[in-house]
Coordinates of C-alpha atoms in Angstrom, one line a residue:
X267 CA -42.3 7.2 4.8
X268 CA -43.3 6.5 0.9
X269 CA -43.9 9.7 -1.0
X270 CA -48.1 9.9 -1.9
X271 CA -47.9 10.4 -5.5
X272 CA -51.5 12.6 -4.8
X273 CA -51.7 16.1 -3.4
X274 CA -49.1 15.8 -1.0
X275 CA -49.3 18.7 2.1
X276 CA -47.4 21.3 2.2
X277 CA -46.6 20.0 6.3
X278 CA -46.0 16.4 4.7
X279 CA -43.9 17.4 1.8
X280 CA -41.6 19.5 4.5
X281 CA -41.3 16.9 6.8
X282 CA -40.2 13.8 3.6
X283 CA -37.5 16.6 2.7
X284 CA -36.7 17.4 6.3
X285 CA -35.9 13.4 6.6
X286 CA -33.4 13.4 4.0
X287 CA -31.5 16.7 4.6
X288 CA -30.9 15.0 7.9
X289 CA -29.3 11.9 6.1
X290 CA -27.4 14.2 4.0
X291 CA -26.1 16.5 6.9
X292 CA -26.9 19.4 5.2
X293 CA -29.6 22.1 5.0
X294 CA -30.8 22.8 1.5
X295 CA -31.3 26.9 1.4
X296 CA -33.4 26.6 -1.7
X297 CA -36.0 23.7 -0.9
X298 CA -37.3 24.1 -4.2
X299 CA -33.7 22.6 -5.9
X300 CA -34.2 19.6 -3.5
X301 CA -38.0 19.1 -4.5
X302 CA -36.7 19.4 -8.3
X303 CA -33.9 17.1 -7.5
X304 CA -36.6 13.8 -6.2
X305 CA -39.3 14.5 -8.9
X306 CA -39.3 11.9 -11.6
X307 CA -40.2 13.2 -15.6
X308 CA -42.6 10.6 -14.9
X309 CA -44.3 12.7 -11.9
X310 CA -47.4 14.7 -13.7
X311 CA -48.4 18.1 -12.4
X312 CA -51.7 18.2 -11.2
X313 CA -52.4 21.9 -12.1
X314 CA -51.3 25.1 -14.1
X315 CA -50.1 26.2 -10.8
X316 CA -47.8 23.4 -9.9
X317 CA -44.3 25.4 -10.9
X318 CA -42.5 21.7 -10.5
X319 CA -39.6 20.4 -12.8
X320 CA -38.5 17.0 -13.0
X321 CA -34.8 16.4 -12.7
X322 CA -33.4 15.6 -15.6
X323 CA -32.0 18.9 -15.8
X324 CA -30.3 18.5 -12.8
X325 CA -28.8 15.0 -13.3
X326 CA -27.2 16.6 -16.3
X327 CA -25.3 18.9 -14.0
X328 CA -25.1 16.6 -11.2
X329 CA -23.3 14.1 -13.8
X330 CA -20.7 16.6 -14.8
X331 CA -20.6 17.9 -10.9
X332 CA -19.2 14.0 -10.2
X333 CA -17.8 13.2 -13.1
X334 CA -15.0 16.2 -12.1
X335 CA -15.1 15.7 -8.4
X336 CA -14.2 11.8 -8.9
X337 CA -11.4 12.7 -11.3
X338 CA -9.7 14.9 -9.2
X339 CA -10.0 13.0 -6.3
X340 CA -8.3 9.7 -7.9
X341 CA -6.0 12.2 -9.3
X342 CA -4.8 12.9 -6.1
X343 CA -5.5 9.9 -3.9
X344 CA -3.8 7.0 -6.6
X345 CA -0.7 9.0 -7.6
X346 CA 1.0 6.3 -8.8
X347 CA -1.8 5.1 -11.0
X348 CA -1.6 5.5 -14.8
X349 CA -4.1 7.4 -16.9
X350 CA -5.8 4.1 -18.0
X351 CA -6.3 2.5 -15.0
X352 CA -7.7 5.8 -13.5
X353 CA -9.7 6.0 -16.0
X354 CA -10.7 2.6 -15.6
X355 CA -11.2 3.5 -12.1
X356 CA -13.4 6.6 -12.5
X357 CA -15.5 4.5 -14.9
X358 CA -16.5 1.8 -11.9
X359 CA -17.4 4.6 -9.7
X360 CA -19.5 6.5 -11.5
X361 CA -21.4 3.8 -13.2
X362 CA -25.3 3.2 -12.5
X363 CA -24.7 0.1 -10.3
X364 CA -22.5 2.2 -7.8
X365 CA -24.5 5.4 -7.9
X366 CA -27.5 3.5 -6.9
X367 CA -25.6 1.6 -4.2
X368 CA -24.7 5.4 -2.8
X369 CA -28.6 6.7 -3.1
X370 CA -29.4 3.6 -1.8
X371 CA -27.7 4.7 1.6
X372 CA -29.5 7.7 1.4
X373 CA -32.9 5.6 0.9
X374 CA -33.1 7.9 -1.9
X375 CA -36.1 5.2 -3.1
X376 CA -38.2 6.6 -0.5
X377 CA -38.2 10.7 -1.3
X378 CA -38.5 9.9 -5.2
X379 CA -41.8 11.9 -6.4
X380 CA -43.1 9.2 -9.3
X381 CA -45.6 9.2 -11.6
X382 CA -48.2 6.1 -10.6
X383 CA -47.5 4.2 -13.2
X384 CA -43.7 3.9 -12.4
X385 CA -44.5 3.7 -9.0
X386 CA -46.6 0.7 -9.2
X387 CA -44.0 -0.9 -11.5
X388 CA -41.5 -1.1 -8.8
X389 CA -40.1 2.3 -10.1
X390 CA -38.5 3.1 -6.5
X391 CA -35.9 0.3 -6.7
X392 CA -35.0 0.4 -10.4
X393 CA -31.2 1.3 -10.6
X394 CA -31.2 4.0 -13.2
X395 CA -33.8 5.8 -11.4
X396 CA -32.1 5.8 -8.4
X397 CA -28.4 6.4 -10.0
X398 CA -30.1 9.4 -11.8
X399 CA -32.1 11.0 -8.6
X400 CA -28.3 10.8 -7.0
X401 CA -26.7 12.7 -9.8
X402 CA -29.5 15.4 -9.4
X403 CA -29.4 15.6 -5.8
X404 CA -25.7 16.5 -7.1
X405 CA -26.7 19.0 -9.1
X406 CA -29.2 20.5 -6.5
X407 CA -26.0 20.6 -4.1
X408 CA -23.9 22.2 -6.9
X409 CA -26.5 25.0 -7.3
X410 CA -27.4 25.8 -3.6
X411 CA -24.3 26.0 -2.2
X412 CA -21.2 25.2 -4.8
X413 CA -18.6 22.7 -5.4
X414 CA -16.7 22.6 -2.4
X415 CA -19.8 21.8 -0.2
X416 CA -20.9 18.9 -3.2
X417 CA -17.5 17.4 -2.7
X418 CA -17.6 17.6 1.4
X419 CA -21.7 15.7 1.5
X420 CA -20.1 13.6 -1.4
X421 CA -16.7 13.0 -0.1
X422 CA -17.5 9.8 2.3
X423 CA -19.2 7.5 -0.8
X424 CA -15.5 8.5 -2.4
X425 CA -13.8 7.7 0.1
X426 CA -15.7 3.9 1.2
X427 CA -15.0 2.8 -2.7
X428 CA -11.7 4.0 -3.0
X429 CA -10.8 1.7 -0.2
X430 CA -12.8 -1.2 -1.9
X431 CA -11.4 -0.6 -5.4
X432 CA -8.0 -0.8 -3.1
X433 CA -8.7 -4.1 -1.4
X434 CA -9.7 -5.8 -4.4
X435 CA -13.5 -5.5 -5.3
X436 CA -12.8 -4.4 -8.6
X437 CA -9.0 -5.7 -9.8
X438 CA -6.5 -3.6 -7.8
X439 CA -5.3 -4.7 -4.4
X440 CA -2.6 -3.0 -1.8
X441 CA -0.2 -6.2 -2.9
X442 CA 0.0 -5.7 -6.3
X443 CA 0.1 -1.9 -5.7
X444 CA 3.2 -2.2 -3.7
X445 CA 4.9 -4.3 -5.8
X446 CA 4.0 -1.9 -8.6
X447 CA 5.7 1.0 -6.5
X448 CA 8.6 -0.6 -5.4
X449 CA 10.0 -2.1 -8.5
X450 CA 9.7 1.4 -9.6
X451 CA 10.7 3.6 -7.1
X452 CA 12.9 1.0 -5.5
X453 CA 13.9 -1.5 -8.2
X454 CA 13.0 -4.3 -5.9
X455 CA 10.7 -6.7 -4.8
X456 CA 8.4 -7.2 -1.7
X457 CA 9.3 -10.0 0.5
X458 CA 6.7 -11.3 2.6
X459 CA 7.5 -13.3 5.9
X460 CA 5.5 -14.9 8.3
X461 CA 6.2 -13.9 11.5
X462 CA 4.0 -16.1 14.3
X463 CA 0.3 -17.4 14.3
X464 CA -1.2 -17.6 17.5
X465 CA -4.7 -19.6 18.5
X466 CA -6.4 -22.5 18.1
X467 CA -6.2 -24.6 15.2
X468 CA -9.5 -23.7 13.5
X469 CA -8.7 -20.0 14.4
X470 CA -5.7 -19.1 13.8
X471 CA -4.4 -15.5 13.0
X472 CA -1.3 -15.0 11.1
X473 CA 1.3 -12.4 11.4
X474 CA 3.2 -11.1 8.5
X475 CA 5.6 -8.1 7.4
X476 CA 6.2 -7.1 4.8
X477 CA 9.7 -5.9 3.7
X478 CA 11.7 -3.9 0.8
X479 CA 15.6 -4.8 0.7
X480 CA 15.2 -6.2 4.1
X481 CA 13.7 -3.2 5.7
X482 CA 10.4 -4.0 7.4
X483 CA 8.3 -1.2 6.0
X484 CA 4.4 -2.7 7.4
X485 CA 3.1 -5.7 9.0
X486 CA -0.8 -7.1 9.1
X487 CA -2.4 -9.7 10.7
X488 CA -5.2 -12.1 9.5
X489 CA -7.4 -15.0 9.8
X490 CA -5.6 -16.1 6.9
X491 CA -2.0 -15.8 4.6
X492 CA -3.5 -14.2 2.1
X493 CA -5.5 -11.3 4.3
X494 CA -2.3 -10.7 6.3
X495 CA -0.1 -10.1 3.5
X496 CA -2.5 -7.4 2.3
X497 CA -2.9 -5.9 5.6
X498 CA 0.5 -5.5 5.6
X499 CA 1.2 -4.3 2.1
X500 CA -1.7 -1.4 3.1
X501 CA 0.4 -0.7 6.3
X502 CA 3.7 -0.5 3.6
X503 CA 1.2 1.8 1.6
X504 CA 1.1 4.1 4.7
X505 CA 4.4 4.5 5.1
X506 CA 4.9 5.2 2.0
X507 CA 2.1 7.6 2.0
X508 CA 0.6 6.1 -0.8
X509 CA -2.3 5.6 1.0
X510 CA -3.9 7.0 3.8

């Protein structure tokens, strides 16, 4: 359903917000933060009565809200990490591209209360707008019910790019994290072996551990070297309890 940028009902204006608190799994207590939260500054009132913000309040809290909650969680997720690549880190997954990718998964595009002239301009799928209405659904969060229930509806968008920024997507991977950990906690190198490949020809799947002075510490499998070895440098990660 595509918010009316008229007079929209009371009944139709419950049931757009009703839609997303299901997405979110959670039940705003003050509807009005949530209807603050989707309403563009380029939304116009239609009358003296109209008591509606736009959000830009909001996405200034909501920025702040995420900019602490993604800190502390790479804090304590990449503890081997240095303070220049978390902040490397933090500055991928709070960036416009990725917060519109997260209210995209929301179909935050389709609550969005916009003016008609941003509507008509394709206003719903522009990243910034999106990115923004994220950071002031945040906010609204923040407000309502407080940080720790921001960082639980939050918590699985963390979590899925964590693991991408882990497997590669942007420059880290569990290989060269392992060998990062063990020449410092272990003053040695990982040595990769290839332990069988089984099917056909054009489908094979390779098996390889992955060990640290000859201890087998993880093994992976994949439809290629390359994918194996990281499987089993994650696994490695594991058992170290690098990772989780």
């Amino acid at each position: 359903m595509t918010v009316n940028n008229r007079i929209i009902l009371k009944k139709e204006k419950y049931l757009m917000l009703n839609y997303l608190e299901k997405k979110l799994d959670y039940k705003f207590k003050n509807k009005t933060l949530l209807n603050e939260a989707l309403t563009h500054p380029s939304f116009q009132k239609k009358s003296l009565k109209d008591k509606t913000t736009n959000n830009q309040r909001l996405e200034f809290l909501g920025d702040s809200v995420l900019n602490l909650i993604v800190t502390e969680h790479l804090y304590r997720k990449l503890t081997s990490f240095s303070e220049g690549k978390l902040t490397k880190i933090k500055s991928v997954m709070v960036s416009k591209d990725i917060l519109a990718k997260w209210a995209d998964r929301l179909s935050l595009g389709k609550y969005i209360i916009l003016g008609k002239g941003e509507d008509s301009t394709g206003g719903r799928n522009k990243l910034s707008i999106l990115a923004d209405c994220f950071e002031a659904l945040l906010g609204a969060i923040y407000l309502d019910s407080g940080l720790q229930k921001a960082k639980k509806i939050i918590s699985s968008f963390i979590n899925k790019e964590t693991e991408l920024i882990m497997k590669g997507k942007y420059g880290e991977d569990y290989k060269t994290l392992l060998q990062e950990i063990s020449q410092k906690k272990m003053k040695c190198l990982p040595e990769y072996c290839l332990i069988k490949e089984k099917g056909p020809d054009h489908k094979k799947i390779f098996c390889i551990e992955v060990r640290l002075k000859k201890i087998i510490y993880g093994s992976g499998t994949g439809e290629n070297k390359k994918e194996a070895e990281q499987n089993a440098a994650q696994n490695a990660l594991k058992k170290l309890k690098i990772t989780k």
